[in-house]
Coordinates of C-alpha atoms and ligand atoms in Angstrom, one line a residue:
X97 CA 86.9 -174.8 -108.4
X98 CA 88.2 -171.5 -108.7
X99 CA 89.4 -169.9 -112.3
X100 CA 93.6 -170.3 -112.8
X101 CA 95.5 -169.0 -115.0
X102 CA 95.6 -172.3 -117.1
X103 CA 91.8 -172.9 -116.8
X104 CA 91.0 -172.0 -120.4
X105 CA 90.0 -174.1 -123.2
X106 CA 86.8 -175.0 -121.6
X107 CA 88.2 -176.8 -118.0
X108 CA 85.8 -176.1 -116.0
X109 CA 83.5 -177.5 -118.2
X110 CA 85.2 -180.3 -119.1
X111 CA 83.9 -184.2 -117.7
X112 CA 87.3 -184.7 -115.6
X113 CA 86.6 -181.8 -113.5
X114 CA 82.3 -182.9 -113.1
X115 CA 83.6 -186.1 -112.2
X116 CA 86.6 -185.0 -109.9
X117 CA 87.3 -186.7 -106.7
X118 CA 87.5 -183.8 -103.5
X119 CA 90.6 -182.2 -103.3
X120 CA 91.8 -179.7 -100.6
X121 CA 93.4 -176.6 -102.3
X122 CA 96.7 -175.4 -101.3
X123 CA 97.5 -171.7 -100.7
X124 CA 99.6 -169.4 -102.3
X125 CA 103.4 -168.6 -101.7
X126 CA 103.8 -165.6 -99.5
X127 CA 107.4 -164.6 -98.5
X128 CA 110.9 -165.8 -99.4
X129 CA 111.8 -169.8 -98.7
X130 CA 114.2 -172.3 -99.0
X131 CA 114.3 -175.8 -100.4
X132 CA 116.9 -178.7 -102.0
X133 CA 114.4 -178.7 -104.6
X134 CA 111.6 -176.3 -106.5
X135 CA 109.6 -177.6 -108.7
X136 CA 107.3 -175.3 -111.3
X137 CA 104.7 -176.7 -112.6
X138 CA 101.8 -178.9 -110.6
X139 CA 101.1 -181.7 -113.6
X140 CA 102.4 -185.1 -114.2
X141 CA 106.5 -184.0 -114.4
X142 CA 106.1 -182.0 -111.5
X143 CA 104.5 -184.3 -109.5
X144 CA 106.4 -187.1 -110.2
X145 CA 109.6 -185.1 -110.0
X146 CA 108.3 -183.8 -106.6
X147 CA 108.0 -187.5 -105.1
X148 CA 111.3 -188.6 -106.6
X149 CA 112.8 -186.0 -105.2
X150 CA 111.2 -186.5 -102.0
X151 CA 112.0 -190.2 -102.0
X152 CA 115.9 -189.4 -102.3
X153 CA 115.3 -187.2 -98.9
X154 CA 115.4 -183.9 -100.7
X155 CA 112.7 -181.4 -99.4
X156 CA 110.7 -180.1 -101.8
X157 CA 108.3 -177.2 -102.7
X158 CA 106.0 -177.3 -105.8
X159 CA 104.7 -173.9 -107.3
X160 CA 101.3 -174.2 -109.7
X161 CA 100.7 -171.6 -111.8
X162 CA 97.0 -172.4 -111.4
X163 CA 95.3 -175.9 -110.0
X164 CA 97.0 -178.7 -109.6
X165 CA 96.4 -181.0 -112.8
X166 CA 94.6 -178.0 -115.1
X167 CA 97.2 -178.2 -117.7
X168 CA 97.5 -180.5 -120.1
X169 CA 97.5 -183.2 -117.1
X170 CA 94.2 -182.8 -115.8
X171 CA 92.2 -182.7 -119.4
X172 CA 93.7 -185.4 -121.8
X173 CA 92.0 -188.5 -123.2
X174 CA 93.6 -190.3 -120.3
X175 CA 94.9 -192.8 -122.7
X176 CA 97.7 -194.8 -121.9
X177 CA 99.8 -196.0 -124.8
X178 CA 103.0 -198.1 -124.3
X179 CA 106.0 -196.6 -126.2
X180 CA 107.2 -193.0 -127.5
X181 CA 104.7 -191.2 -129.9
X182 CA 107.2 -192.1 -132.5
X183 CA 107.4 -196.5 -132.9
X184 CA 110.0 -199.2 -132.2
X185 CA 110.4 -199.5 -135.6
X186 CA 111.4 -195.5 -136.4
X187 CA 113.8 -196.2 -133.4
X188 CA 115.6 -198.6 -134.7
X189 CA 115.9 -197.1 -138.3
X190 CA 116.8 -193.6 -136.2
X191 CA 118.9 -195.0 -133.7
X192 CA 119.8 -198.7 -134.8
X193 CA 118.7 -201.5 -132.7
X194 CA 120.6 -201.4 -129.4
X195 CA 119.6 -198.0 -128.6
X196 CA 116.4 -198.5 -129.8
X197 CA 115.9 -201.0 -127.3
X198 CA 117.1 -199.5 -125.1
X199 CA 114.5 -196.4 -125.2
X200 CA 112.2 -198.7 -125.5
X201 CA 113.1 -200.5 -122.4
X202 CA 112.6 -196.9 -120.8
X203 CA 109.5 -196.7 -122.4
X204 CA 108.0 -199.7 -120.1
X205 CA 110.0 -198.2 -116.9
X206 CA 107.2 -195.6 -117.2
X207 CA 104.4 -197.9 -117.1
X208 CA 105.5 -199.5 -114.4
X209 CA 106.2 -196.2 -112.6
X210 CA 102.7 -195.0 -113.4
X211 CA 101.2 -198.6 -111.8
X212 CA 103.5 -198.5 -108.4
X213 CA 102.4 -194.9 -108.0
X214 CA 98.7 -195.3 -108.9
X215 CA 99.4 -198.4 -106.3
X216 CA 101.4 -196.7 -103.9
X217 CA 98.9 -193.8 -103.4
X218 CA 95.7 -195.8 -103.9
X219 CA 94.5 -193.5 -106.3
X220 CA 91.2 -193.5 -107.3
X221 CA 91.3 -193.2 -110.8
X222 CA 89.2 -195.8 -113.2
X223 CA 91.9 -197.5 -113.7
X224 CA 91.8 -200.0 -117.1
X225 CA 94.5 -201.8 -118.2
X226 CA 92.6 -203.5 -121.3
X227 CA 94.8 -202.8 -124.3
X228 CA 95.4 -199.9 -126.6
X229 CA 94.0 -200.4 -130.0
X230 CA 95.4 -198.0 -133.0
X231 CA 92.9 -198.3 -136.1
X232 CA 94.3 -198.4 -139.7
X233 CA 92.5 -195.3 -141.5
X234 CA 94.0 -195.7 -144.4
X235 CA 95.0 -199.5 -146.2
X236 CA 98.6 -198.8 -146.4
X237 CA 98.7 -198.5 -142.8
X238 CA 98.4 -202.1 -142.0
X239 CA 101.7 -202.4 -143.7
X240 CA 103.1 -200.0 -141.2
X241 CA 101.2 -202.0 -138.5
X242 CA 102.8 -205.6 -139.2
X243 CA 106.2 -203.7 -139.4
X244 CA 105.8 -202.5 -135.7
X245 CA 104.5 -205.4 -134.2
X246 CA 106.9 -207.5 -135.8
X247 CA 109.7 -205.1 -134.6
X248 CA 108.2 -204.5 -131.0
X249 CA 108.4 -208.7 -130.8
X250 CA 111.6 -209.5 -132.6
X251 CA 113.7 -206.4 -131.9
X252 CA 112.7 -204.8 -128.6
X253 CA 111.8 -208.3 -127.1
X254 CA 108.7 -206.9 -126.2
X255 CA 105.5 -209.2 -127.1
X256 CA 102.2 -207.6 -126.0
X257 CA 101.3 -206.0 -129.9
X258 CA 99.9 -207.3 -133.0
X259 CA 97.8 -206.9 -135.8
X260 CA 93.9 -207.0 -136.0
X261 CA 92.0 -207.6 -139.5
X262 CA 89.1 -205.4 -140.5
X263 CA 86.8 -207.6 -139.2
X264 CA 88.9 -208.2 -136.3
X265 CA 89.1 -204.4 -135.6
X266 CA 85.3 -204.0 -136.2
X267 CA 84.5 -206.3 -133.6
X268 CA 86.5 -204.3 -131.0
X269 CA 85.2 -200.9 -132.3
X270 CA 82.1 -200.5 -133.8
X271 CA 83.5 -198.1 -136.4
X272 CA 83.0 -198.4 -140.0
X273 CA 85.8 -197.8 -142.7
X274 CA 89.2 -198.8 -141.0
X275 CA 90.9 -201.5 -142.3
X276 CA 92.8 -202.9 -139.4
X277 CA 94.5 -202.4 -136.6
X278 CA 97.4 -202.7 -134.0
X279 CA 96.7 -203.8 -130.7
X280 CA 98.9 -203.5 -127.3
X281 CA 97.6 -205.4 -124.7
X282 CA 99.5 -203.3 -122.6
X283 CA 97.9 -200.2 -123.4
X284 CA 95.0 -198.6 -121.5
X285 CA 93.1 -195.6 -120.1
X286 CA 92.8 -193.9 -116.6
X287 CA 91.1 -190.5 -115.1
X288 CA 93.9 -188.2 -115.6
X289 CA 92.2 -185.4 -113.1
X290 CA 91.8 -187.3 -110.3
X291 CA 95.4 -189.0 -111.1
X292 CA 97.1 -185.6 -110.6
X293 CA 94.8 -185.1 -107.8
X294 CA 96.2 -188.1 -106.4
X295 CA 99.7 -188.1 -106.8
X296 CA 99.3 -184.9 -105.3
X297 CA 97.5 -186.1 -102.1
X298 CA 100.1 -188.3 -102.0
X299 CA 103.0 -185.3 -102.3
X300 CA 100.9 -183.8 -99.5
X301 CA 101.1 -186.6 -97.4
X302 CA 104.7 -186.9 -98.0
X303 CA 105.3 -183.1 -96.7
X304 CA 106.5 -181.6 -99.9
X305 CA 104.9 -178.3 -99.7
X306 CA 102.5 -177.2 -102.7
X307 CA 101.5 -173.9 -103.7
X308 CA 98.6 -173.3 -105.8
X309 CA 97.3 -170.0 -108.0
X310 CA 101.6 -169.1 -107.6
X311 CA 103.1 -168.4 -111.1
X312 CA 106.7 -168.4 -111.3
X313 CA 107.4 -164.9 -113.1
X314 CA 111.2 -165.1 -113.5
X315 CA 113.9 -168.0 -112.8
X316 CA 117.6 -167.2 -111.5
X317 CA 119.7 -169.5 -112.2
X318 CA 123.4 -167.8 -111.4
X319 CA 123.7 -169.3 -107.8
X320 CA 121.3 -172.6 -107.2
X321 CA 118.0 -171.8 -108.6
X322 CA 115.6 -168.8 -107.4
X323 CA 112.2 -169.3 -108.4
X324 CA 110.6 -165.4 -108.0
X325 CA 106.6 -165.0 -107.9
X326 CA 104.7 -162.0 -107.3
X327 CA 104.7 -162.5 -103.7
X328 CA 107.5 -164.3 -102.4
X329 CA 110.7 -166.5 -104.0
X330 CA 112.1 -170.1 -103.0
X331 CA 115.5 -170.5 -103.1
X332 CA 116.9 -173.8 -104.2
X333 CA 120.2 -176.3 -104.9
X334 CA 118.1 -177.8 -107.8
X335 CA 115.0 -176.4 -110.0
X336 CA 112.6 -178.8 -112.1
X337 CA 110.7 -176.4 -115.0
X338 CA 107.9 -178.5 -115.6
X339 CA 105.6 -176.5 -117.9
X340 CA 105.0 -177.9 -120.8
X341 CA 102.7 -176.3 -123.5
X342 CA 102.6 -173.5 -121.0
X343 CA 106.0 -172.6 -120.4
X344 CA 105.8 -169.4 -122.1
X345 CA 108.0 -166.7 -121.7
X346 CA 109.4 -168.5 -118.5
X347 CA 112.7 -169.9 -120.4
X348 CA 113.1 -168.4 -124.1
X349 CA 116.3 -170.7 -124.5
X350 CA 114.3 -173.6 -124.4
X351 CA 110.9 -172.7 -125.7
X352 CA 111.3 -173.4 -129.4
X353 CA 112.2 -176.7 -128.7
X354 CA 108.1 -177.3 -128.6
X355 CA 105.7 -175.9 -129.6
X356 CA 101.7 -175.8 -128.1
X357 CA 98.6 -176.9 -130.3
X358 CA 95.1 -176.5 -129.4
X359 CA 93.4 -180.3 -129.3
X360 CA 89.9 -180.5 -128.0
X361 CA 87.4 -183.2 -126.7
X362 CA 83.9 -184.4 -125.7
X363 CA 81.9 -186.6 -123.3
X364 CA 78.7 -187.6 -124.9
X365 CA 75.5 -188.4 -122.0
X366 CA 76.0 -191.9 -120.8
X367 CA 75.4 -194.4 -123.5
X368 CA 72.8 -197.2 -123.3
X369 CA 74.9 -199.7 -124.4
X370 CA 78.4 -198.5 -124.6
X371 CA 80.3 -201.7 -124.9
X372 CA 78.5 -202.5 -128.4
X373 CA 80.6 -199.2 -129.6
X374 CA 84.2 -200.1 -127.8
X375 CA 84.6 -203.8 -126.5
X376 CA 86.7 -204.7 -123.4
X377 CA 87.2 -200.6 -122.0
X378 CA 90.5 -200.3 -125.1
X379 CA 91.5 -196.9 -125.4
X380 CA 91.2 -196.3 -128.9
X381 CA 92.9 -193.9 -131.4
X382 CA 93.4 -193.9 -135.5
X383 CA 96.3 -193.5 -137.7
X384 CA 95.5 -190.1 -139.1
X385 CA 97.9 -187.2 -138.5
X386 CA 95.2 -185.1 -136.8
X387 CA 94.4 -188.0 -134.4
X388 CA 91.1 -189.4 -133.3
X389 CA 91.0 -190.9 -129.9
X390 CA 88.6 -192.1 -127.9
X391 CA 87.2 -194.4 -125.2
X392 CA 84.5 -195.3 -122.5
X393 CA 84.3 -192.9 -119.5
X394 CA 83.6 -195.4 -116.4
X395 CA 79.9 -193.9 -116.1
X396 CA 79.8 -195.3 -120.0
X397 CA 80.2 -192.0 -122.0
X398 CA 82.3 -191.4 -124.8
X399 CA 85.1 -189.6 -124.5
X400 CA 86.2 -188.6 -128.2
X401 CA 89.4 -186.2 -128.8
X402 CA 89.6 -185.1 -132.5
X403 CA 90.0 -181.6 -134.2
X404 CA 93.2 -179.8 -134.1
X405 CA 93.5 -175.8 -134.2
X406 CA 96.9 -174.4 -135.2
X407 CA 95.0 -170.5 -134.5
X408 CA 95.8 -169.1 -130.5
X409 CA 91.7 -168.7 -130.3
X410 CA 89.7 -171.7 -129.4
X411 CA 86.5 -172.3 -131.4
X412 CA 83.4 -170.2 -130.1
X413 CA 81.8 -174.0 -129.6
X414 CA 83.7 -176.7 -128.6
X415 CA 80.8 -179.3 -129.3
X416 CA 80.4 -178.2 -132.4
X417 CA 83.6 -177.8 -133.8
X418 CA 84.3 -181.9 -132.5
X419 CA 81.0 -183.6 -133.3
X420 CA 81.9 -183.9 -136.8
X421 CA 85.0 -185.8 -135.8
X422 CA 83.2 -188.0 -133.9
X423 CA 80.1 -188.6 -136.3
X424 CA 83.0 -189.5 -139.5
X425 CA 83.9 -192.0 -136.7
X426 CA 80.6 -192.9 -135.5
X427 CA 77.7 -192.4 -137.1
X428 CA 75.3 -193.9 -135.3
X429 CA 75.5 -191.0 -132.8
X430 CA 73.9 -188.7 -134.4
X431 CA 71.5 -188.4 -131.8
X432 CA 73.5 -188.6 -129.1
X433 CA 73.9 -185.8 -126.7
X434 CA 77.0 -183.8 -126.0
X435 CA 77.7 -183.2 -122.5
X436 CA 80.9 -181.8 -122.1
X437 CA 83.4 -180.1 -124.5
X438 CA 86.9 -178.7 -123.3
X439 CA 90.4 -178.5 -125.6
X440 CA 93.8 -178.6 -124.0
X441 CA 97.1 -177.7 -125.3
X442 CA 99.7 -180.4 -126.7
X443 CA 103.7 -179.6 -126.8
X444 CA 104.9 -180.9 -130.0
X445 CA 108.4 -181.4 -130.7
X446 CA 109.7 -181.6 -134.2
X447 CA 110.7 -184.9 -133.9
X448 CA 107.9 -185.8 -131.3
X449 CA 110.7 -187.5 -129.0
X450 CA 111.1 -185.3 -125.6
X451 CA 113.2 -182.5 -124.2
X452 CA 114.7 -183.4 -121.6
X453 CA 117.8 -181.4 -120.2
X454 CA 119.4 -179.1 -117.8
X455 CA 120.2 -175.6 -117.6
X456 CA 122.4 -175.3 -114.8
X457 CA 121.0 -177.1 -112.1
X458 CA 117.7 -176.4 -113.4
X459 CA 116.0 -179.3 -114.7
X460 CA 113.3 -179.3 -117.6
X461 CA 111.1 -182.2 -119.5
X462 CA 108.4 -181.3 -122.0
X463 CA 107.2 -182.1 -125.5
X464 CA 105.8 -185.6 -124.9
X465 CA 104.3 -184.8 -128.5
X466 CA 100.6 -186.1 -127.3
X467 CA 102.2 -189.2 -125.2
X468 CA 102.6 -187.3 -121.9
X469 CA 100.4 -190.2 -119.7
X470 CA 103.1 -192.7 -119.4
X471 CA 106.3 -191.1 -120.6
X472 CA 105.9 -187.8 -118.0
X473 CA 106.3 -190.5 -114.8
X474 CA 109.9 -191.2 -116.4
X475 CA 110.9 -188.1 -117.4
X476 CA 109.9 -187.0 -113.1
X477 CA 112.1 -189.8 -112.6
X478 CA 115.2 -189.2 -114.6
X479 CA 115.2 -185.5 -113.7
X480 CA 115.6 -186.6 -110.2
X481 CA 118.3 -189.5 -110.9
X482 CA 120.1 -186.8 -112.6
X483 CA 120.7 -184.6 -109.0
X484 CA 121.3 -187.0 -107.2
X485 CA 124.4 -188.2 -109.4
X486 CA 122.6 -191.1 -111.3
X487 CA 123.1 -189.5 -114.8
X488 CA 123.0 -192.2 -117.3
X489 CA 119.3 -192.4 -118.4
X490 CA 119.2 -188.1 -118.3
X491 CA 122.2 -188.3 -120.5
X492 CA 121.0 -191.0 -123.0
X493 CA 117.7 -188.8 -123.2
X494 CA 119.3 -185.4 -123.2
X495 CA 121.3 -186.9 -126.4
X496 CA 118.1 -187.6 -128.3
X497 CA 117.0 -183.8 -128.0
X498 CA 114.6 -182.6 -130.6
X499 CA 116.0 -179.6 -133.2
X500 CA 114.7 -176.5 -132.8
X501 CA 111.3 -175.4 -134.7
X502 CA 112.6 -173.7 -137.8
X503 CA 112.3 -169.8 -136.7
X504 CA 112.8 -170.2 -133.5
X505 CA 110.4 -169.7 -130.2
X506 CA 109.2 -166.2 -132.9
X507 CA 108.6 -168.0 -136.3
X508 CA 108.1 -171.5 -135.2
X509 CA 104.3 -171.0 -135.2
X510 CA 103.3 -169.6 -138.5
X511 CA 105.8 -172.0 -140.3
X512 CA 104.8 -175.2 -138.7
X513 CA 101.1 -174.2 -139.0
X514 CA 101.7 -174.5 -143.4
X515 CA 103.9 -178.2 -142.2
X516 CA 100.3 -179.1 -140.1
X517 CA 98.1 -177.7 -142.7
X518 CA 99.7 -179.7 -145.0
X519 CA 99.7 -182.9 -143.5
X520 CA 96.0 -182.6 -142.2
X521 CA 94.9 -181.7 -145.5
X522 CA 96.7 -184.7 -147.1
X523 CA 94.1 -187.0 -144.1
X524 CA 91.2 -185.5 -146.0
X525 CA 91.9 -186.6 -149.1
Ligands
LIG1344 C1 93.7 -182.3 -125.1 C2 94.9 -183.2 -124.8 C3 94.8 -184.6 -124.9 C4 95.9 -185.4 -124.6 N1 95.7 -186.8 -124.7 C5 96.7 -187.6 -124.2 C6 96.4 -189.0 -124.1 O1 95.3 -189.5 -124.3 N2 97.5 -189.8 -123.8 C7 98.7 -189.3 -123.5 O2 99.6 -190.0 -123.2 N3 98.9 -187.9 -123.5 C8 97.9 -187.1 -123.9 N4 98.1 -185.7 -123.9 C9 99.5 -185.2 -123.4 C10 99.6 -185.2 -121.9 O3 98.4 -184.7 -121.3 C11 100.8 -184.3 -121.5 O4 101.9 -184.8 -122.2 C12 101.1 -184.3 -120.1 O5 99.9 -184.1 -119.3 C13 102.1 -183.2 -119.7 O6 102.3 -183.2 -118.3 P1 103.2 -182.0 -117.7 O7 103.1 -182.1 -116.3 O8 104.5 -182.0 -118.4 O9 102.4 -180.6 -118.2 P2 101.1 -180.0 -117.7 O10 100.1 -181.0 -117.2 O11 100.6 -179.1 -118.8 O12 101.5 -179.2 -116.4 C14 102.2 -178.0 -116.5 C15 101.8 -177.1 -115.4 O13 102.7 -176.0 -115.3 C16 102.0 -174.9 -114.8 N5 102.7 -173.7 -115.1 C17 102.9 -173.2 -116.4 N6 103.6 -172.0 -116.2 C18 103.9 -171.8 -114.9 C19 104.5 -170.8 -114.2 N7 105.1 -169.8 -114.8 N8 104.6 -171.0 -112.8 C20 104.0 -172.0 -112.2 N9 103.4 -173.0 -112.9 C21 103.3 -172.9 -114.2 C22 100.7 -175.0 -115.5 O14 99.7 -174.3 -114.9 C23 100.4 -176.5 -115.5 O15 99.6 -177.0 -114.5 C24 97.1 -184.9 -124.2 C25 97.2 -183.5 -124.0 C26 96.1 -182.7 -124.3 C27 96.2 -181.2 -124.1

């Protein structure tokens, strides 16, 4: 694969693109066209918003500043976690039970929009629907734990969590030094490469027209929406900004709604016996506030996230800089080989809940605060609802819009770093 503009962070190197299934590039804009629809951005929102757009008969054209799926999309832990990064039971105390529910309800719409377009498309993409597993790291968590599952069952009607022992938890994960856990048997894990690459065979197939290695340099949004480039424009009734981390410069009204972090990963060799470390294929992921994650690749690897970096550089090694993550998890591979080592870059939002909204007719959705999987196949859907007249769910979500970062798209950086800093040096000890 070629170099992009978002192919940092170690991509090319990373196992999702080894283990990539064959896509056919698509070629740059040249020239000036029109559309109903242009989307900007070639990951998870756009792609979804492309084919929800496309299913309501609007024609569509897709610009990518880079490859399809090379953003955030194409280079997370895959995991897929039932819910909003922040639980049922914040919900309720933020938003009282009915709209709590409610979210929540929303929540699952995105799992099952996920499955019907995974189903739809026939894509290729390991697949496992085994459960999510979140491990206590600390003993006071289990009292957050039995909170959530007993809200997620009594409040939000929704019965697939509850809490493991130590022993329990051990048994699943072969982990020392957690003392619980909180399982969703509705969790799981997929290849979130060739998912991208799939939805986007399927866009193809559709006729929506993608352009790759096209960056969007400036947005009108006066008359319609014009999306310029460096060699050509597309001029539309409806614009979808789906750029996440990487948005940029594009929109400075909406930037310091989010804010990127650096998050990076590994792929050990193939383990001999990888269901002795991680029973049943979970996706697995801890309670500390710079997050481990991890699960089995389906060659039998392990594919560990950990270490955070609030700095714009990455580390000089990738490997390095994760394997202590992974050893204070597991041990026992010390001697196990790292094969691949990539980061990525995560939109927080302040209060890790979405930003979803409009400017004009132009459409945006970021900040999935690390929960992007699920939650990005509603927020293509919504966006979509939305122009075609179907406000209610854009409304209820555009009402739940995180604050700004204090400072602004200039400040928000330095200050949140001390917030981060804080909270990560409060894990260690
Ligand atoms: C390391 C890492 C691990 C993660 N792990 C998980 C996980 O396990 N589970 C989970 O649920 N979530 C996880 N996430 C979050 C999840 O990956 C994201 O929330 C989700 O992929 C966001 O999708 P997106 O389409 O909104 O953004 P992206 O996938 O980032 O797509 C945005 C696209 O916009 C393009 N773009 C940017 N600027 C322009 C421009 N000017 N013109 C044209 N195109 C442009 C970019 O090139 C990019 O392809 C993780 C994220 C990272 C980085």
């Amino acid at each position: 694969m070629s170099p992009g503009f978002n192919s940092g962070l170690g991509m090319a190197d990373s196992y999702f693109v080894a283990s990539a299934n064959a896509a056919t590039p698509a070629p740059p804009l040249q020239g000036e066209v029109r559309a109903d629809v242009v989307v900007i951005g070639g990951g998870y929102t756009g792609l979804h918003a492309a084919l929800n757009a496309s299913d309501r008969g609007f024609s569509v054209v897709l610009l990518e500043a880079g490859r399809i799926g090379w953003g955030a999309s194409g280079r997370n832990g895959g995991q897929m976690i039932p819910g909003w990064r922040k639980g049922a039971a914040e919900l309720v105390r933020r938003y009282g039970e009915a709209d709590a529910r409610r979210l929540f309800g929303y929540a699952l719409d995105a799992r099952a929009l996920v499955l019907e377009r995974i189903a739809e498309h026939s894509i290729a993409c390991d697949l496992k629907l085994n459960g999510h597993l979140t491990l206590a790291a600390k003993a006071a968590d289990c009292d957050w734990m039995r909170e959530e599952a007993d809200t997620l069952a009594r409040v939000v009607n929704y019965p697939h969590a509850s809490v493991l022992s130590a022993e329990e938890a051990r048994a699943s994960v072969n982990a020392p030094g957690f003392y619980g856990g909180l399982l969703d048997a509705w969790g799981g894990h997929l290849h979130p490469l060739n998912y991208a690459l799939g939805l986007a065979a399927g866009a193809a197939i559709r006729k929506i027209t993608l352009h790759e290695n096209t960056r969007v340099t400036a947005i009108d949004t006066e008359n319609g929406v014009v999306a310029r480039t460096a060699h050509g424009s597309v001029r539309a009734s409806y614009g979808v900004l789906a750029c996440d981390a990487l948005l940029g410069a594009l929109a400075p009204r909406i930037a310091g709604r989010i804010m990127p972090v650096a998050n990076y990963l590994v792929a050990t060799a193939p383990l001999e016996n990888p269901s002795a470390l991680i029973a049943r294929d979970l996706a697995v992921s801890d309670s500390r506030f710079v997050v481990n994650y991890f699960r089995l690749s389906a060659d039998g690897r392990l594919i560990f996230g950990g270490g955070e970096r609030y700095t714009p550089a990455p580390p000089s090694d990738i490997a390095a800089f994760v394997r202590p993550h992974m050893l204070k998890v597991f041990p026992q591979l010390a001697h196990t080989r790292i094969d691949h080592a990539w980061g990525g870059l995560v939109s927080i939002s302040m209060s890790r809940l979405p930003h979803i909204g409009r400017i004009g007719d132009l459409y945006f959705a970021h900040g999935y605060s690390g929960q992007g999987v699920l939650i990005s196949a509603l927020a293509g859907r919504v966006l979509t609802e939305a122009m075609a007249g179907n406000a209610e769910r854009f409304d209820v979500l555009s009402q739940i819009a995180p604050p700004e970062f204090p400072g602004g798209a200039m400040l928000r950086s330095p200050l949140h770093v001390l917030g981060m800093l804080w909270y990560a040096l409060r894990d260690r000890l």
